CSV table of C-alpha atoms in Angstrom, one decimal:
chain,number,residue,atom,x,y,z
A,1247,MET,CA,24.0,0.4,-10.4
A,1248,ALA,CA,22.8,-3.1,-9.7
A,1249,HIS,CA,19.1,-3.3,-8.8
A,1250,PRO,CA,17.3,-6.2,-7.1
A,1251,ASN,CA,14.7,-8.0,-8.8
A,1252,PRO,CA,11.5,-6.4,-7.9
A,1253,ARG,CA,9.8,-9.8,-7.0
A,1254,THR,CA,12.2,-10.2,-4.3
A,1255,ASP,CA,11.3,-9.2,-0.6
A,1256,LEU,CA,11.6,-5.8,1.2
A,1257,THR,CA,15.1,-6.5,3.0
A,1258,ARG,CA,17.1,-3.8,1.0
A,1259,SER,CA,14.3,-1.2,1.8
A,1260,ALA,CA,13.9,-2.3,5.3
A,1261,MET,CA,17.5,-2.0,5.9
A,1262,LEU,CA,17.5,1.5,4.7
A,1263,ALA,CA,14.5,2.3,6.5
A,1264,HIS,CA,15.6,1.1,9.8
A,1265,ILE,CA,19.0,2.7,9.7
A,1266,GLY,CA,17.3,6.1,8.4
A,1267,SER,CA,14.9,5.8,11.7
A,1268,ASN,CA,17.5,4.5,14.1
A,1269,GLY,CA,21.0,5.8,13.1
A,1270,PRO,CA,24.1,3.9,12.1
A,1271,THR,CA,23.9,0.1,13.2
A,1272,SER,CA,25.9,-3.1,12.7
A,1273,ARG,CA,25.2,-5.9,10.5
A,1274,ALA,CA,24.3,-8.2,13.5
A,1275,ASP,CA,22.0,-5.6,14.9
A,1276,LEU,CA,20.4,-5.1,11.6
A,1277,ALA,CA,20.0,-9.2,11.1
A,1278,ARG,CA,18.2,-9.2,14.6
A,1279,GLU,CA,16.0,-6.3,14.4
A,1280,LEU,CA,14.6,-7.2,10.9
A,1281,GLY,CA,14.3,-10.9,11.8
A,1282,VAL,CA,16.5,-12.3,8.8
A,1283,SER,CA,19.8,-14.2,8.3
A,1284,PRO,CA,23.2,-12.6,9.0
A,1285,ALA,CA,24.3,-14.0,5.5
A,1286,LEU,CA,21.3,-12.1,3.8
A,1287,VAL,CA,22.2,-8.9,5.4
A,1288,THR,CA,25.9,-9.3,4.7
A,1289,GLN,CA,24.7,-10.0,0.8
A,1290,HIS,CA,22.6,-6.8,0.7
A,1291,THR,CA,25.2,-4.7,2.4
A,1292,ARG,CA,27.8,-5.4,0.1
A,1293,GLU,CA,25.0,-4.6,-2.9
A,1294,LEU,CA,24.1,-1.2,-1.1
A,1295,ILE,CA,27.6,-0.1,-0.6
A,1296,ALA,CA,28.2,-1.0,-4.1
A,1297,ASP,CA,25.3,1.0,-5.2
A,1298,GLY,CA,26.5,4.0,-3.0
A,1299,LEU,CA,23.6,4.0,-0.6
A,1300,LEU,CA,25.4,2.6,2.5
A,1301,VAL,CA,28.7,3.5,3.9
A,1302,GLU,CA,30.8,1.7,6.5
A,1303,LEU,CA,31.7,3.9,9.5
A,1304,ASP,CA,34.2,3.5,12.4
A,1305,HIS,CA,34.2,0.4,14.5
A,1306,ARG,CA,31.9,0.3,17.2
A,1307,PRO,CA,33.9,-0.2,20.8
A,1308,SER,CA,33.6,-3.9,21.7
A,1309,GLN,CA,33.0,-5.4,25.1
A,1310,GLY,CA,34.7,-8.5,24.1
A,1311,GLY,CA,35.4,-10.1,20.8
A,1312,ARG,CA,35.7,-8.5,17.3
A,1313,PRO,CA,34.7,-4.7,17.1
A,1314,ALA,CA,31.6,-4.3,14.9
A,1315,ARG,CA,31.6,-2.0,11.7
A,1316,LEU,CA,28.8,0.2,11.7
A,1317,LEU,CA,26.7,0.9,8.4
A,1318,GLY,CA,25.3,4.4,7.9
A,1319,LEU,CA,23.4,6.2,5.1
A,1320,VAL,CA,25.0,7.9,2.3
A,1321,ALA,CA,22.9,11.1,2.9
A,1322,ASP,CA,23.2,12.6,-0.7
A,1323,ALA,CA,23.0,9.2,-2.3
A,1324,GLY,CA,19.7,9.8,-4.3
A,1325,ARG,CA,15.9,9.8,-3.8
A,1326,ALA,CA,13.0,8.4,-5.4
A,1327,VAL,CA,9.4,9.6,-6.4
A,1328,GLY,CA,6.5,7.7,-5.6
A,1329,VAL,CA,2.9,8.1,-7.4
A,1330,LYS,CA,-0.4,6.9,-6.5
A,1331,VAL,CA,-2.7,7.2,-9.6
A,1332,VAL,CA,-6.7,7.0,-9.2
A,1333,ALA,CA,-9.4,8.0,-11.4
A,1334,ASP,CA,-9.6,11.6,-10.3
A,1335,HIS,CA,-6.3,12.6,-9.0
A,1336,ILE,CA,-2.9,11.8,-8.6
A,1337,THR,CA,-0.5,12.2,-5.6
A,1338,ALA,CA,3.3,12.1,-5.7
A,1339,VAL,CA,6.0,12.4,-3.0
A,1340,GLU,CA,9.7,12.4,-3.2
A,1341,VAL,CA,11.3,10.4,-0.5
A,1342,SER,CA,15.0,10.0,0.7
A,1343,ILE,CA,16.6,6.8,0.9
A,1344,ASP,CA,15.4,6.1,4.3
A,1345,GLY,CA,11.8,6.4,2.9
A,1346,ARG,CA,11.1,9.9,4.5
A,1347,VAL,CA,8.9,12.2,2.7
A,1348,GLN,CA,10.7,15.3,1.6
A,1349,ARG,CA,7.9,17.0,-0.6
A,1350,SER,CA,4.5,15.9,-1.8
A,1351,LEU,CA,1.9,17.1,-4.4
A,1352,THR,CA,-1.7,16.2,-5.0
A,1353,GLU,CA,-3.4,17.2,-8.3
A,1354,PRO,CA,-6.6,16.5,-10.2
A,1355,PHE,CA,-6.4,13.9,-12.9
A,1356,ASP,CA,-8.9,12.4,-15.4
A,1357,ALA,CA,-7.7,8.9,-16.3
A,1358,GLY,CA,-10.5,8.3,-18.8
A,1359,THR,CA,-9.3,10.6,-21.3
A,1360,GLY,CA,-7.2,9.8,-24.3
A,1361,THR,CA,-4.5,12.1,-23.1
A,1362,ALA,CA,-4.2,10.9,-19.7
A,1363,ILE,CA,-0.8,9.2,-19.8
A,1364,ALA,CA,0.4,12.3,-21.7
A,1365,LYS,CA,-1.0,14.3,-18.8
A,1366,LEU,CA,0.5,12.2,-16.1
A,1367,SER,CA,4.1,12.4,-17.8
A,1368,ASP,CA,3.8,16.3,-17.8
A,1369,MET,CA,2.5,16.3,-14.1
A,1370,LEU,CA,5.5,14.4,-13.4
A,1371,ARG,CA,8.2,16.0,-15.2
A,1372,SER,CA,7.2,19.2,-13.5
A,1373,PHE,CA,7.4,17.7,-10.0
A,1374,ILE,CA,10.6,16.3,-10.7
A,1375,ALA,CA,12.0,19.6,-12.1
A,1376,ALA,CA,10.8,21.3,-8.9
A,1377,GLY,CA,13.3,19.2,-7.0
A,1378,ASP,CA,16.3,20.6,-5.1
A,1379,GLY,CA,18.6,18.9,-7.7
A,1380,VAL,CA,19.5,15.6,-5.5
A,1381,PRO,CA,19.8,12.6,-8.0
A,1382,LEU,CA,16.5,10.3,-8.3
A,1383,LEU,CA,17.2,6.7,-8.2
A,1384,GLY,CA,13.7,6.0,-10.1
A,1385,LEU,CA,9.9,6.3,-10.1
A,1386,GLY,CA,7.6,4.0,-8.4
A,1387,VAL,CA,3.7,4.1,-9.6
A,1388,GLY,CA,0.9,2.7,-7.7
A,1389,VAL,CA,-2.3,1.8,-9.9
A,1390,PRO,CA,-5.7,0.3,-8.9
A,1391,GLY,CA,-5.6,-2.6,-10.9
A,1392,ASN,CA,-3.5,-5.6,-12.1
A,1393,VAL,CA,0.1,-5.2,-13.0
A,1394,ASP,CA,1.6,-8.1,-14.7
A,1395,ASP,CA,5.3,-7.6,-14.1
A,1396,GLN,CA,6.7,-4.7,-11.9
A,1397,ALA,CA,9.5,-3.9,-14.1
A,1398,VAL,CA,7.4,-4.1,-17.3
A,1399,GLY,CA,4.4,-2.2,-15.9
A,1400,THR,CA,1.6,-3.0,-18.1
A,1401,VAL,CA,-1.6,-2.1,-16.4
A,1402,ASP,CA,-5.2,-3.6,-16.6
A,1403,SER,CA,-7.7,-1.5,-14.5
A,1404,THR,CA,-11.4,-1.3,-14.7
A,1405,GLU,CA,-11.4,1.8,-12.1
A,1406,LEU,CA,-9.1,3.7,-14.7
A,1407,GLY,CA,-10.7,2.3,-17.7
A,1408,TRP,CA,-7.1,1.0,-18.8
A,1409,LEU,CA,-6.7,-2.2,-20.8
A,1410,ARG,CA,-3.0,-3.4,-21.3
A,1411,VAL,CA,-1.6,0.2,-21.0
A,1412,PRO,CA,2.3,-0.2,-21.1
A,1413,LEU,CA,2.5,2.6,-18.3
A,1414,GLY,CA,5.9,1.6,-17.2
A,1415,GLU,CA,7.3,1.7,-20.8
A,1416,LEU,CA,5.8,5.2,-21.6
A,1417,LEU,CA,7.1,6.7,-18.5
A,1418,ARG,CA,10.4,5.3,-18.8
A,1419,ARG,CA,10.8,6.9,-22.3
A,1420,GLU,CA,9.4,10.2,-21.4
A,1421,LEU,CA,11.1,10.7,-17.9
A,1422,ASP,CA,14.4,8.7,-18.7
A,1423,LEU,CA,14.1,7.2,-15.3
A,1424,PRO,CA,14.0,3.5,-14.2
A,1425,VAL,CA,10.4,3.0,-13.5
A,1426,LEU,CA,8.4,0.2,-11.2
A,1427,VAL,CA,4.8,-0.2,-11.5
A,1428,GLU,CA,2.6,-2.0,-8.7
A,1429,ASN,CA,-0.9,-2.3,-7.7
A,1430,ASN,CA,-1.6,0.2,-5.3
A,1431,VAL,CA,-2.5,-1.8,-2.3
A,1432,ASN,CA,0.7,-3.8,-2.7
A,1433,ALA,CA,2.4,-0.5,-2.7
A,1434,LEU,CA,0.6,0.5,0.4
A,1435,ALA,CA,1.7,-2.8,2.2
A,1436,SER,CA,5.2,-2.0,1.2
A,1437,ALA,CA,4.8,1.1,3.2
A,1438,GLU,CA,3.2,-0.4,6.1
A,1439,ALA,CA,5.9,-3.1,6.2
A,1440,LEU,CA,8.6,-0.5,6.2
A,1441,HIS,CA,7.1,2.4,8.2
A,1442,GLY,CA,3.8,1.6,9.5
A,1443,GLN,CA,2.3,-1.0,12.0
A,1444,ALA,CA,3.2,-3.9,10.0
A,1445,ARG,CA,6.8,-3.1,10.8
A,1446,GLY,CA,8.5,-6.2,12.9
A,1447,HIS,CA,5.8,-8.6,11.5
A,1448,GLU,CA,6.4,-11.3,8.9
A,1449,ASP,CA,2.8,-12.2,7.9
A,1450,VAL,CA,0.2,-9.2,7.7
A,1451,LEU,CA,-2.9,-8.6,6.0
A,1452,VAL,CA,-3.4,-4.9,5.0
A,1453,ILE,CA,-7.1,-4.1,4.1
A,1454,THR,CA,-8.2,-1.0,2.4
A,1455,ILE,CA,-11.9,0.2,2.2
A,1456,GLY,CA,-13.2,3.3,0.3
A,1457,THR,CA,-14.5,3.3,-3.3
A,1458,GLY,CA,-13.9,-0.4,-3.3
A,1459,ALA,CA,-12.2,-2.8,-1.3
A,1460,GLY,CA,-8.6,-4.6,-1.6
A,1461,ALA,CA,-5.9,-6.4,0.3
A,1462,GLY,CA,-2.2,-6.6,0.5
A,1463,LEU,CA,-0.8,-9.8,1.5
A,1464,ILE,CA,2.7,-9.8,3.3
A,1465,SER,CA,4.1,-13.6,3.9
A,1466,GLU,CA,7.4,-14.1,5.3
A,1467,GLY,CA,8.2,-10.5,4.8
A,1468,ARG,CA,7.2,-10.3,1.2
A,1469,VAL,CA,4.5,-8.9,-0.5
A,1470,LEU,CA,2.5,-11.6,-2.4
A,1471,ARG,CA,1.8,-10.5,-5.8
A,1472,GLY,CA,0.5,-13.9,-7.5
A,1473,ARG,CA,0.9,-15.3,-10.7
A,1474,SER,CA,-0.3,-12.2,-12.7
A,1475,GLY,CA,0.2,-9.5,-10.0
A,1476,GLY,CA,-3.6,-9.8,-9.1
A,1477,ALA,CA,-3.4,-11.3,-5.6
A,1478,GLY,CA,-5.4,-9.5,-2.8
A,1479,GLU,CA,-8.4,-8.8,-4.7
A,1480,ILE,CA,-10.9,-9.2,-1.7
A,1481,GLY,CA,-13.2,-6.7,-3.1
A,1482,HIS,CA,-14.3,-9.3,-5.8
A,1483,ILE,CA,-14.9,-12.1,-3.6
A,1484,PRO,CA,-18.5,-13.3,-4.7
A,1485,VAL,CA,-21.0,-12.5,-1.5
A,1486,GLU,CA,-24.4,-12.5,-3.1
A,1487,GLU,CA,-25.1,-14.7,-6.3
A,1488,ASP,CA,-27.9,-12.1,-7.4
A,1489,GLY,CA,-26.4,-9.1,-5.8
A,1490,PRO,CA,-25.7,-5.8,-7.6
A,1491,PRO,CA,-23.4,-5.7,-10.6
A,1492,CYS,CA,-19.6,-5.0,-9.9
A,1493,GLN,CA,-17.4,-2.8,-12.0
A,1494,CYS,CA,-15.3,-6.3,-12.7
A,1495,GLY,CA,-18.3,-7.6,-14.8
A,1496,GLY,CA,-19.8,-9.8,-12.0
A,1497,ASN,CA,-22.3,-9.7,-9.5
A,1498,GLY,CA,-22.7,-9.4,-6.0
A,1499,CYS,CA,-19.0,-8.9,-5.0
A,1500,LEU,CA,-18.0,-7.5,-1.6
A,1501,GLU,CA,-17.0,-4.3,-3.3
A,1502,ALA,CA,-20.3,-3.8,-5.0
A,1503,LEU,CA,-21.8,-4.3,-1.5
A,1504,ILE,CA,-19.7,-2.2,0.9
A,1505,GLY,CA,-17.9,0.3,-1.5
A,1506,GLN,CA,-18.9,4.0,-1.3
A,1507,GLU,CA,-21.0,3.9,-4.1
A,1508,ALA,CA,-23.1,0.9,-2.8
A,1509,LEU,CA,-23.5,2.7,0.5
A,1510,VAL,CA,-25.1,5.8,-1.1
A,1511,ARG,CA,-27.1,3.8,-3.7
A,1512,ARG,CA,-29.0,1.9,-0.7
A,1513,ALA,CA,-29.3,5.3,1.4
A,1514,ARG,CA,-30.9,7.0,-1.4
A,1515,GLU,CA,-33.2,3.9,-2.1
A,1516,GLN,CA,-34.2,3.9,1.7
A,1517,GLY,CA,-34.9,7.7,1.6
A,1518,ILE,CA,-31.8,8.6,3.9
A,1519,LEU,CA,-30.3,10.5,1.1
A,1520,GLY,CA,-31.7,12.8,-1.6
A,1521,ASP,CA,-30.8,12.1,-5.2
A,1522,GLY,CA,-28.1,14.8,-5.3
A,1523,ASP,CA,-26.5,13.9,-2.0
A,1524,GLY,CA,-23.5,11.5,-1.9
A,1525,TYR,CA,-21.0,9.8,0.6
A,1526,PRO,CA,-19.8,13.0,2.6
A,1527,ALA,CA,-23.5,13.5,3.3
A,1528,LEU,CA,-24.2,10.0,4.5
A,1529,LYS,CA,-20.8,10.2,6.5
A,1530,ALA,CA,-22.0,13.5,8.0
A,1531,LEU,CA,-25.3,12.3,9.0
A,1532,ALA,CA,-23.8,9.2,10.5
A,1533,ASP,CA,-21.4,11.5,12.7
A,1534,GLY,CA,-24.5,13.5,13.7
A,1535,GLY,CA,-26.3,10.5,15.2
A,1536,ASP,CA,-28.6,9.7,12.6
A,1537,PRO,CA,-29.4,6.0,13.2
A,1538,ALA,CA,-30.5,5.1,9.7
A,1539,ALA,CA,-27.2,6.6,8.3
A,1540,GLN,CA,-25.2,4.7,10.9
A,1541,GLN,CA,-27.0,1.3,10.1
A,1542,GLN,CA,-25.5,1.6,6.6
A,1543,PHE,CA,-22.1,1.6,7.6
A,1544,SER,CA,-22.8,-1.2,10.4
A,1545,GLN,CA,-24.3,-3.4,7.6
A,1546,ALA,CA,-21.3,-2.8,5.4
A,1547,GLY,CA,-19.0,-3.5,8.4
A,1548,HIS,CA,-20.8,-6.8,9.1
A,1549,LEU,CA,-20.3,-8.2,5.5
A,1550,LEU,CA,-16.8,-7.1,5.8
A,1551,GLY,CA,-16.2,-8.8,9.0
A,1552,ARG,CA,-17.8,-12.2,7.6
A,1553,VAL,CA,-15.5,-12.1,4.5
A,1554,LEU,CA,-12.4,-11.2,6.3
A,1555,ALA,CA,-12.6,-13.7,9.0
A,1556,GLY,CA,-12.6,-16.3,6.1
A,1557,VAL,CA,-9.3,-14.7,4.9
A,1558,VAL,CA,-7.7,-14.6,8.0
A,1559,ASN,CA,-8.6,-18.3,8.5
A,1560,LEU,CA,-7.1,-19.1,5.2
A,1561,ILE,CA,-4.0,-17.3,5.4
A,1562,ASP,CA,-3.1,-17.1,9.2
A,1563,PRO,CA,-1.8,-13.5,9.4
A,1564,GLU,CA,-0.1,-12.2,12.7
A,1565,ILE,CA,-2.1,-8.9,12.5
A,1566,VAL,CA,-4.8,-7.2,10.2
A,1567,ILE,CA,-4.3,-3.6,9.4
A,1568,LEU,CA,-7.2,-1.7,8.0
A,1569,LEU,CA,-7.0,2.0,6.1
A,1570,GLY,CA,-8.2,3.6,3.3
A,1571,GLU,CA,-10.6,6.6,2.8
A,1572,GLY,CA,-13.6,4.3,4.5
A,1573,ALA,CA,-11.6,3.9,7.7
A,1574,GLU,CA,-12.4,7.7,8.5
A,1575,ALA,CA,-15.9,6.4,9.5
A,1576,TRP,CA,-14.7,3.3,11.1
A,1577,THR,CA,-16.7,4.3,14.2
A,1578,HIS,CA,-19.6,3.4,12.4
A,1579,TRP,CA,-18.3,0.4,10.5
A,1580,SER,CA,-16.9,-1.3,13.7
A,1581,PHE,CA,-20.3,-1.8,15.4
A,1582,GLY,CA,-21.2,-4.4,12.7
A,1583,PHE,CA,-17.5,-5.6,12.2
A,1584,GLU,CA,-16.5,-6.7,15.4
A,1585,PRO,CA,-19.2,-9.3,16.1
A,1586,ALA,CA,-19.3,-10.6,12.7
A,1587,PHE,CA,-15.3,-10.9,12.4
A,1588,ARG,CA,-14.9,-12.4,15.6
A,1589,ALA,CA,-17.6,-14.8,15.5
A,1590,GLY,CA,-16.3,-16.1,12.0
A,1591,LEU,CA,-12.7,-17.0,13.3
A,1592,ILE,CA,-11.6,-20.3,14.2
A,1593,PRO,CA,-10.6,-20.5,17.8
A,1594,ARG,CA,-6.7,-20.0,17.3
A,1595,ASN,CA,-7.3,-16.8,15.4
A,1596,ARG,CA,-9.8,-15.1,17.6
A,1597,ALA,CA,-7.5,-12.8,19.6
A,1598,ILE,CA,-6.0,-11.4,16.3
A,1599,PRO,CA,-5.2,-7.8,16.7
A,1600,VAL,CA,-7.0,-5.4,14.0
A,1601,ALA,CA,-5.2,-1.9,13.9
A,1602,VAL,CA,-7.1,0.7,12.2
A,1603,GLU,CA,-5.0,3.5,10.6
A,1604,THR,CA,-6.0,7.0,9.9
A,1605,TRP,CA,-6.1,7.5,6.0
A,1606,GLN,CA,-3.2,9.3,4.3
A,1607,ASP,CA,-3.1,9.8,0.7
A,1608,ASP,CA,0.6,10.2,0.7
A,1609,ARG,CA,1.2,7.1,2.3
A,1610,TRP,CA,0.2,5.2,-0.5
A,1611,ALA,CA,2.7,7.0,-3.0
A,1612,GLN,CA,5.3,6.6,-0.2
A,1613,GLY,CA,4.8,2.6,-0.8
A,1614,ALA,CA,5.3,3.3,-4.4
A,1615,ALA,CA,8.5,4.8,-3.8
A,1616,ALA,CA,9.8,2.1,-1.7
């Protein structure tokens, strides 16, 4: 089976997702709906038919002119497994070729142990073995960190404590499957482009907030990776020169000021939380109407809004999509975010929509499977 270069755009996956969601369609309708050239659709159609993923169906009745051949999915052609890896757990999903999740699993994981990769391999082997026997096309893995090349899959991640870990190579050997590895926010951006609110937009900024902050950049329908796969590190934009230390080794990064650990640290310093209380307690206080707790989120929202306005002015997206664990408390973030964000935008950008999505752990894994 011929596989596309993983650096290319999402057109092949978008075609499969569209047909899976809307049923058989023609090449011309695909080109119009996806906003790409008919020639590109024809090229990818030829590849997907050769790969056994699409099939030509009967002609559509014509109202004049040449009848159009419809394209449909080969339902049993195969599936893919997607995995989101974070420091303390993994989430795995199995998806059909139209991107729909067939089953999922979340298990505890300790990325800092010397046996972490062996444990990950064992967990994935068990997950794959529990399937219903439909052939797997491959495995996609999303990690918090830099991935130099998706097809090689060497990972640098301060969050996981991994330095030059050949994750792709190791998993390919252990599982005997094609493996692509990607930064987890880039993987999430892929899921948004195919199945979320980014669908139908060519230029999108996807922002995640939670333990840290990240960005996925979609430009002209492609997820931008940068020279070494590190594009989108909005969490490491310097904000305060003498600010708190960040896990990247710098000081005063956005992530060190608005991440969950930062919110908890300030809340403890101000006596809002006790020494043993963590982020869930802070959110519970804010949800219960505690003004001091709400102010912590509002201040974080203000900083995020200022930084994000600068990013929007720089890259000029059509829409901003915001999600992640932190989005569950967006009601409290928004009081500081909205005025700071809108005030920081240049006039032509001030009406840009910001869509806030409910956090779903399996959406990250679904992006990795894409």
